XYZ file of C-alpha atoms in Angstrom:
405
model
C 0.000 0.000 0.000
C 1.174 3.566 -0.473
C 2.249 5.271 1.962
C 2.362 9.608 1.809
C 5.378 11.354 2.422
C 5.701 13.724 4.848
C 4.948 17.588 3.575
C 8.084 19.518 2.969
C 8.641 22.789 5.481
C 6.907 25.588 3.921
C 9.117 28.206 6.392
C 12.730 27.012 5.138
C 15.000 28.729 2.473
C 15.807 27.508 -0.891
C 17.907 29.138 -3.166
C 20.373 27.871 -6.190
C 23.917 26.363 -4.810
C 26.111 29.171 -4.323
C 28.899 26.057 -4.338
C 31.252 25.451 -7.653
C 30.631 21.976 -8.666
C 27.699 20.880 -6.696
C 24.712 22.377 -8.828
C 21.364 21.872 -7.672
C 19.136 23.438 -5.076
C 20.125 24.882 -1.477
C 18.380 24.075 1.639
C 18.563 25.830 5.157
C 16.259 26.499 8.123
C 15.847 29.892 8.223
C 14.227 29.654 11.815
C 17.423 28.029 13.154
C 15.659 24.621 14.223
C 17.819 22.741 12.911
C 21.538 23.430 11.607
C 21.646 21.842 8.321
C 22.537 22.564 4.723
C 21.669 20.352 1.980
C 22.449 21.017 -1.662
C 19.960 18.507 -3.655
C 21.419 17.625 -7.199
C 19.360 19.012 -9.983
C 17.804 15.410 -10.785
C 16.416 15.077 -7.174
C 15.081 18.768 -6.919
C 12.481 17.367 -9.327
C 10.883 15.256 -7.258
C 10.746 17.942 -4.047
C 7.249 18.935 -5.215
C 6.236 15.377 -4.490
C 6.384 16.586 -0.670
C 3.711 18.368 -0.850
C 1.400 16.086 1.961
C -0.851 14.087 -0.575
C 2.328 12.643 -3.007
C 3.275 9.203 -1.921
C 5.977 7.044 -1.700
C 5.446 5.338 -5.037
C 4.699 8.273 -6.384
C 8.074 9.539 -6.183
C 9.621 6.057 -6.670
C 7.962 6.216 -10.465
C 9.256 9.905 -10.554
C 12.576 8.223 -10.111
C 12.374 5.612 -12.416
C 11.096 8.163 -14.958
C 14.005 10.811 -14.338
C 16.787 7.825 -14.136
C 15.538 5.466 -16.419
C 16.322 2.668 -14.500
C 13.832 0.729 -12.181
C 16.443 -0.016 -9.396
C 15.688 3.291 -7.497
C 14.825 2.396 -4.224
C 18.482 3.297 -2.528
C 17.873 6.718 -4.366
C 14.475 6.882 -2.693
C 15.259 6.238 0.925
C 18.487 8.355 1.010
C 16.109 11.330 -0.220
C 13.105 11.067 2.264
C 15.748 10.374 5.346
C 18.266 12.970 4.392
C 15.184 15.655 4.372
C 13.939 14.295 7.669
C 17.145 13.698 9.568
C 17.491 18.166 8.678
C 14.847 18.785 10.231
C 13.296 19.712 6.662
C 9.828 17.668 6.960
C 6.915 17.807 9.357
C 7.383 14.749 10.965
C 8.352 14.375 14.441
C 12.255 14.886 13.933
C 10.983 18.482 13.180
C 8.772 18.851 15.859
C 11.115 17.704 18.345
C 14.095 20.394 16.940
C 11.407 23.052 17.021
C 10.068 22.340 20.884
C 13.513 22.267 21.796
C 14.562 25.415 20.682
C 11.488 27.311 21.591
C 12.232 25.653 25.358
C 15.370 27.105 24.982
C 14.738 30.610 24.406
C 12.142 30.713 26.904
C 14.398 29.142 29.853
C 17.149 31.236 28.523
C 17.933 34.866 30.918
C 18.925 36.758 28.008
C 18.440 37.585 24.455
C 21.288 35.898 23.151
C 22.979 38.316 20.114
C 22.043 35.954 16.971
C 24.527 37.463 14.280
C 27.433 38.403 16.049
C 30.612 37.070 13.924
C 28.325 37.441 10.392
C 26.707 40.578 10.292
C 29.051 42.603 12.950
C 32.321 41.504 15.150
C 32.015 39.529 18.255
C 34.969 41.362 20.168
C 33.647 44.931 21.880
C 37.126 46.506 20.674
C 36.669 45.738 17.036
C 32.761 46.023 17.186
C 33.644 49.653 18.398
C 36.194 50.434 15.967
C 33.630 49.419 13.255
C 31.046 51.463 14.410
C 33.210 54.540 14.985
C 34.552 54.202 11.303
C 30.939 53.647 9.984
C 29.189 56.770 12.033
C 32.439 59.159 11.756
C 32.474 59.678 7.845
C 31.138 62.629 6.630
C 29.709 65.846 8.632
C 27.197 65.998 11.252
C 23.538 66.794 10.276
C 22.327 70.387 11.373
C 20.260 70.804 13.816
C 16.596 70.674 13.257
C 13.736 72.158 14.921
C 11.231 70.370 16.736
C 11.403 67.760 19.495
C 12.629 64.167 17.882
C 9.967 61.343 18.394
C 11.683 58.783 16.875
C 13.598 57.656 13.630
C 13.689 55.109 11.060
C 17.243 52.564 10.713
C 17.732 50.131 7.803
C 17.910 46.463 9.282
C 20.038 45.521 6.411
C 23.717 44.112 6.611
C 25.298 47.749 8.441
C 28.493 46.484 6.060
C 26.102 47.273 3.009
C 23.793 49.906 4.618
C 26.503 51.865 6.943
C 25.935 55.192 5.492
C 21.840 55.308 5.970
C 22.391 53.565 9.681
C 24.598 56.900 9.855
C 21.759 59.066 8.381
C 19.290 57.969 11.202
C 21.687 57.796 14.156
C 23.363 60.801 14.010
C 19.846 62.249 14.438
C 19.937 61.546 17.709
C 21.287 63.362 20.519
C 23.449 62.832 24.053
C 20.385 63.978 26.169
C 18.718 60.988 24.206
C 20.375 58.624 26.459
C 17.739 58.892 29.428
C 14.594 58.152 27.173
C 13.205 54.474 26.990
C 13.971 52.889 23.330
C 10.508 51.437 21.917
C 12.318 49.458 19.002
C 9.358 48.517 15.898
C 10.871 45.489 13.933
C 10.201 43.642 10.765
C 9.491 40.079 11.606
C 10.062 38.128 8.770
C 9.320 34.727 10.648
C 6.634 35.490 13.100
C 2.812 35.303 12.478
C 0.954 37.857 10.928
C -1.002 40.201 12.402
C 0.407 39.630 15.421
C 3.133 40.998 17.898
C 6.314 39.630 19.492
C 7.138 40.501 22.930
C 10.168 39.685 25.667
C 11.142 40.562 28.875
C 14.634 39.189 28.349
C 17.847 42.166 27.814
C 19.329 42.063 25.439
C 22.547 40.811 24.827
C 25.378 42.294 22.658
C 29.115 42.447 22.770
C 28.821 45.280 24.348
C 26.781 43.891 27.133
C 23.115 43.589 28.090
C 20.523 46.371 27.194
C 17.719 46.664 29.684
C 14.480 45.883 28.433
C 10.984 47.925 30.051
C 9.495 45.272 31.881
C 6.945 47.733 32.882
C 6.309 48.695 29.520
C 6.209 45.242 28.068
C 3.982 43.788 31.090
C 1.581 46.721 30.519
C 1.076 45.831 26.906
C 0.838 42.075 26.881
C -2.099 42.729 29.842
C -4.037 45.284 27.547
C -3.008 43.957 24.160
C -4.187 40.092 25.247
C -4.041 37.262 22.460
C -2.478 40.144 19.692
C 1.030 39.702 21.249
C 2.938 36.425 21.155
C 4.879 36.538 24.390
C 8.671 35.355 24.277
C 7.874 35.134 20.871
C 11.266 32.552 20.047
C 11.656 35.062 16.622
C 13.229 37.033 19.091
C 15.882 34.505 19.174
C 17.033 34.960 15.434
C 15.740 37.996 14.700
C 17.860 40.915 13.135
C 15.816 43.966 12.444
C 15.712 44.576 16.583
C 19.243 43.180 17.350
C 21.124 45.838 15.068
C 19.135 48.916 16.269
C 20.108 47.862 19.975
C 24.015 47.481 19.405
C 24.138 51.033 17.563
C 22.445 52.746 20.499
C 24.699 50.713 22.734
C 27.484 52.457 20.701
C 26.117 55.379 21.731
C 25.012 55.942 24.836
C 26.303 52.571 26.394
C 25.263 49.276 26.877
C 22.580 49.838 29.658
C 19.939 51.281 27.509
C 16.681 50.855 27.756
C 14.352 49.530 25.273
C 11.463 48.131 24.262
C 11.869 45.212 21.979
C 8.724 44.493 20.175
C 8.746 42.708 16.340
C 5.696 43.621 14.176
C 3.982 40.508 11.727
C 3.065 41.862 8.656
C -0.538 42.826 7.864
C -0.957 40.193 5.110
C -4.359 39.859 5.229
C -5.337 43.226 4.516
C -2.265 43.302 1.953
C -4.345 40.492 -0.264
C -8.040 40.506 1.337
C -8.782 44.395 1.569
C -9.405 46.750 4.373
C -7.624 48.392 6.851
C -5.021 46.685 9.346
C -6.746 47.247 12.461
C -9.934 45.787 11.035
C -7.723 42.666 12.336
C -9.145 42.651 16.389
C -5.270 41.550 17.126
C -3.831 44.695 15.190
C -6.534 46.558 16.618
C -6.480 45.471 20.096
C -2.218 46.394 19.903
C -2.792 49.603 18.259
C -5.245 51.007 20.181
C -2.767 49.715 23.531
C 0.476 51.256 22.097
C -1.646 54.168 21.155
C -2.738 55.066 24.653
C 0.728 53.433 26.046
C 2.337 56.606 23.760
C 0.183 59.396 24.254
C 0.700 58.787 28.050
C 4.754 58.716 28.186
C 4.520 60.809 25.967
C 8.530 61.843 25.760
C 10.297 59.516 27.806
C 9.787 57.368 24.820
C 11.636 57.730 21.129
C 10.705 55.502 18.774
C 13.405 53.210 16.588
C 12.134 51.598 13.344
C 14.046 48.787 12.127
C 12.704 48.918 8.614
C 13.746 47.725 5.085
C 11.394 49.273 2.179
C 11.457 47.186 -1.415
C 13.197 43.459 -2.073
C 13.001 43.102 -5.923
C 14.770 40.669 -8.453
C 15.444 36.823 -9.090
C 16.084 35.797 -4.734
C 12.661 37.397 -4.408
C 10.712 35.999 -7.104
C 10.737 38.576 -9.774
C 11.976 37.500 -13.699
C 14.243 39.745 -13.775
C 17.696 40.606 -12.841
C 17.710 44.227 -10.298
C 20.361 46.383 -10.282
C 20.952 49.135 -7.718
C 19.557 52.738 -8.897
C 19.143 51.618 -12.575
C 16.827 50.244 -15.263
C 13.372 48.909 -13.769
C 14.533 50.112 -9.993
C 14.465 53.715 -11.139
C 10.627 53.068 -11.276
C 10.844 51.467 -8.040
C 12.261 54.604 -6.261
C 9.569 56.465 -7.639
C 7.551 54.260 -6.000
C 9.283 54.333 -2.596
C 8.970 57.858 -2.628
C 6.339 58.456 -3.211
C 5.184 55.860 0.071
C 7.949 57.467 1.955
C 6.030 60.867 1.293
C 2.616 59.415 3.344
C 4.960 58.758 5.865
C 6.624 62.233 5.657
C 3.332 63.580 6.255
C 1.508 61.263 8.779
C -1.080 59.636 6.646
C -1.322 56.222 7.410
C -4.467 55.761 5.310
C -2.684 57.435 2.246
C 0.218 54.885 3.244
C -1.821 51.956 3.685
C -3.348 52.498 0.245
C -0.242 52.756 -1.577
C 0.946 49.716 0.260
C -1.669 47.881 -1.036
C -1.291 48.249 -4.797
C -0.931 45.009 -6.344
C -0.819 43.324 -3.481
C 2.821 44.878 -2.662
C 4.683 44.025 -5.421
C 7.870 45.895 -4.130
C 7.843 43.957 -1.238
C 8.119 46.282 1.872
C 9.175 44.406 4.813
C 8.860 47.897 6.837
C 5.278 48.419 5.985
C 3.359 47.078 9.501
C 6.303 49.086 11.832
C 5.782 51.623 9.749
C 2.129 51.597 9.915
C 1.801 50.948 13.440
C 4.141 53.438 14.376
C 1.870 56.140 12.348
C -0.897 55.073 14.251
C 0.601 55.144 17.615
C 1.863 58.568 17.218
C -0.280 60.226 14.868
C 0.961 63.760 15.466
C 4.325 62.755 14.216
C 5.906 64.050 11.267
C 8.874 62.998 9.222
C 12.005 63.835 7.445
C 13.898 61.699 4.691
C 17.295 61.417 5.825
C 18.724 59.133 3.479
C 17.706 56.431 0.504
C 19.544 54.149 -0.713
C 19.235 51.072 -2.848
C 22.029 47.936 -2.327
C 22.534 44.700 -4.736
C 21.963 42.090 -2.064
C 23.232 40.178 -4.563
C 24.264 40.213 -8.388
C 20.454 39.825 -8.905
C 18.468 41.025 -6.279
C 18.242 44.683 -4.571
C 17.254 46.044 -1.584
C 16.079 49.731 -1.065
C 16.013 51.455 2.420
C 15.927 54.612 4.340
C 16.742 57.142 7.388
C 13.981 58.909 8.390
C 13.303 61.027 11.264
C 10.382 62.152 12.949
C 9.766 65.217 15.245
């Protein structure tokens, strides 16, 4: 009898082997489950669709035959399905057991471990400094602007790639900034939509452990209720937060205070219609961070960690993007023309553009964005800085500094 073969993760990475000599399909856990690479050879990356939860076993066995042309497959078979499960890359019990034991982690864990120290910035405080100093010391310092700052808007791309517009956004801020609690707005790209991750863990960087509001965060996952996802474990691999803590670390020291909260994107009303908050979850957090922000009113400052458009082959378009030229021209007129709703406060005008197409410039910014514009309506912005970066030879990114006052 047939027997169905486990469905294939929907929430892991694929991309083509980056490896000379072994071409064929790359596989990695994006959520850090499990640890594994695999590269599967061309001929067996055309049987992966097979995994979809109703092929079965002979199914891909007369796959096999067909692609081989030879009957004695069943070696070919079994090395497949246990390589994939033994990775962590079905959902079977070898994945649930990798993802309960992480999750158990992170919650039993103290602190927010930092998750991309030694890729994305150095692990040794000395050097981390040194590459900070070098990245914010270019160049002259802004003027000074009128009006009291509310908050500003960061990049969460690599700060090797995006140093200058990190720049752009923190110099904006200022030494009697040190004393006001950090309410950090992140992109997270793993966590479930329309809803909100919270911890009460610090922090923790090379340059120590950043303090995180427990009064703040308490107070919101009381009033917010099933909209927040508490010790949410995206905190645990998380980026957009994580880099907007260890450049205000740089600044004012590794005691600051924030309040770490990671925003899922508002897909529904992206492809269904309507505003976010028709969601009770977004509107139940809204209308709590609202009311949280119009009380403190400012001891708080606001941090966005916010990329705008992801365009070319790594995110599904057929084409090839290159930085500031051909089709991504059109694309900063697009940005910009977003990036002036936010300029002027108009989350519905915002929302609308956001919307078009179903947001075919992929904004991973948009629900920080849009909940920070409804949690301090009366705030106004500045562009800074754009700036569009090949993530690859194929693929851009676009991002920006903003400020808001």
């Amino acid at each position: 009898m047939a027997r169905k073969l486990p469905r294939l993760r929907t929430n892991l990475e694929f991309m083509p082997s980056p490896v000379a000599g072994r071409p064929g399909l790359l596989i990695r856990d994006s959520f850090q489950y499990s640890d594994a690479t695999m590269i599967v050879p061309p001929l067996l990356a055309e049987c992966l669709h097979l995994f979809d939860g109703e092929g079965t076993d002979l199914d891909l066995r007369q796959k096999l035959v067909e692609l081989t042309g030879d009957l004695r497959v069943g070696d070919i078979e079994e090395h497949l399905v246990d390589s994939l499960s033994k990775a962590g890359f079905l959902q079977d019990e070898v994945y649930e057991g990798l993802k309960q034991e992480r999750h158990a982690a992170f919650e039993n864990a103290r602190v927010r471990a930092a998750s991309h120290a030694g890729s994305a910035y150095p692990t040794e405080p000395g050097e981390l400094r040194a590459t900070l100093e070098k990245y914010m010391s270019n160049g002259q310092a802004p003027a000074a602007r009128p009006g009291a700052l509310v908050g500003i808007a960061a990049p969460h791309i690599s700060p090797e790639g995006g140093w200058a517009t990190y720049q752009a956004a923190y110099r904006a801020l200022r030494a009697e900034d040190a004393e006001r609690t950090f309410v950090i707005l992140g992109t997270s790209h793993y966590g479930e939509p329309e809803r909100f991750g919270l911890t009460r863990k610090p922090f923790a960087t090379p340059f120590g452990e950043a303090e995180t509001d427990l009064v703040f965060v308490n107070r919101l996952a009381e009033e917010a209720g099933t909209a927040v996802q508490m010790e949410d474990y995206c905190h645990a691999i998380e980026h957009s937060i994580e880099f907007q803590v260890v450049f205000l670390q740089h600044l004012y020291g590794s005691r600051v205070r924030i309040v770490p909260i990671l925003c899922g994107s508002y897909a529904r009303s992206i492809y269904e219609g309507g505003r976010p908050e028709d969601n009770e979850n977004v509107r139940r957090f809204l209308g709590a961070l609202g009311e949280m922000a119009a009380k403190e009113g400012e001891r708080l400052l606001w941090v966005l960690g916010i990329d705008l458009a992801h365009m070319g082959r790594r995110y599904g378009d057929q084409f090839a993007a290159v930085a500031d030229r051909g089709q991504m021209s059109a694309v900063a007129a697009r940005d910009q023309a977003r990036i002036g709703c936010v300029k002027e406060g108009d989350a519905a005008g915002f929302w609308e553009r956001v919307q078009e197409r179903h947001d075919d410039l992929k904004w991973c910014g948009s629900a920080p964005l849009y909940t920070f514009l409804k949690a301090v309506p009366q705030a106004r912005g500045e562009l800074l800085r754009y700036q569009q970066w090949n993530i690859d030879e194929q693929s851009v990114v676009s991002f920006a500094a903003m400020a808001f006052r």
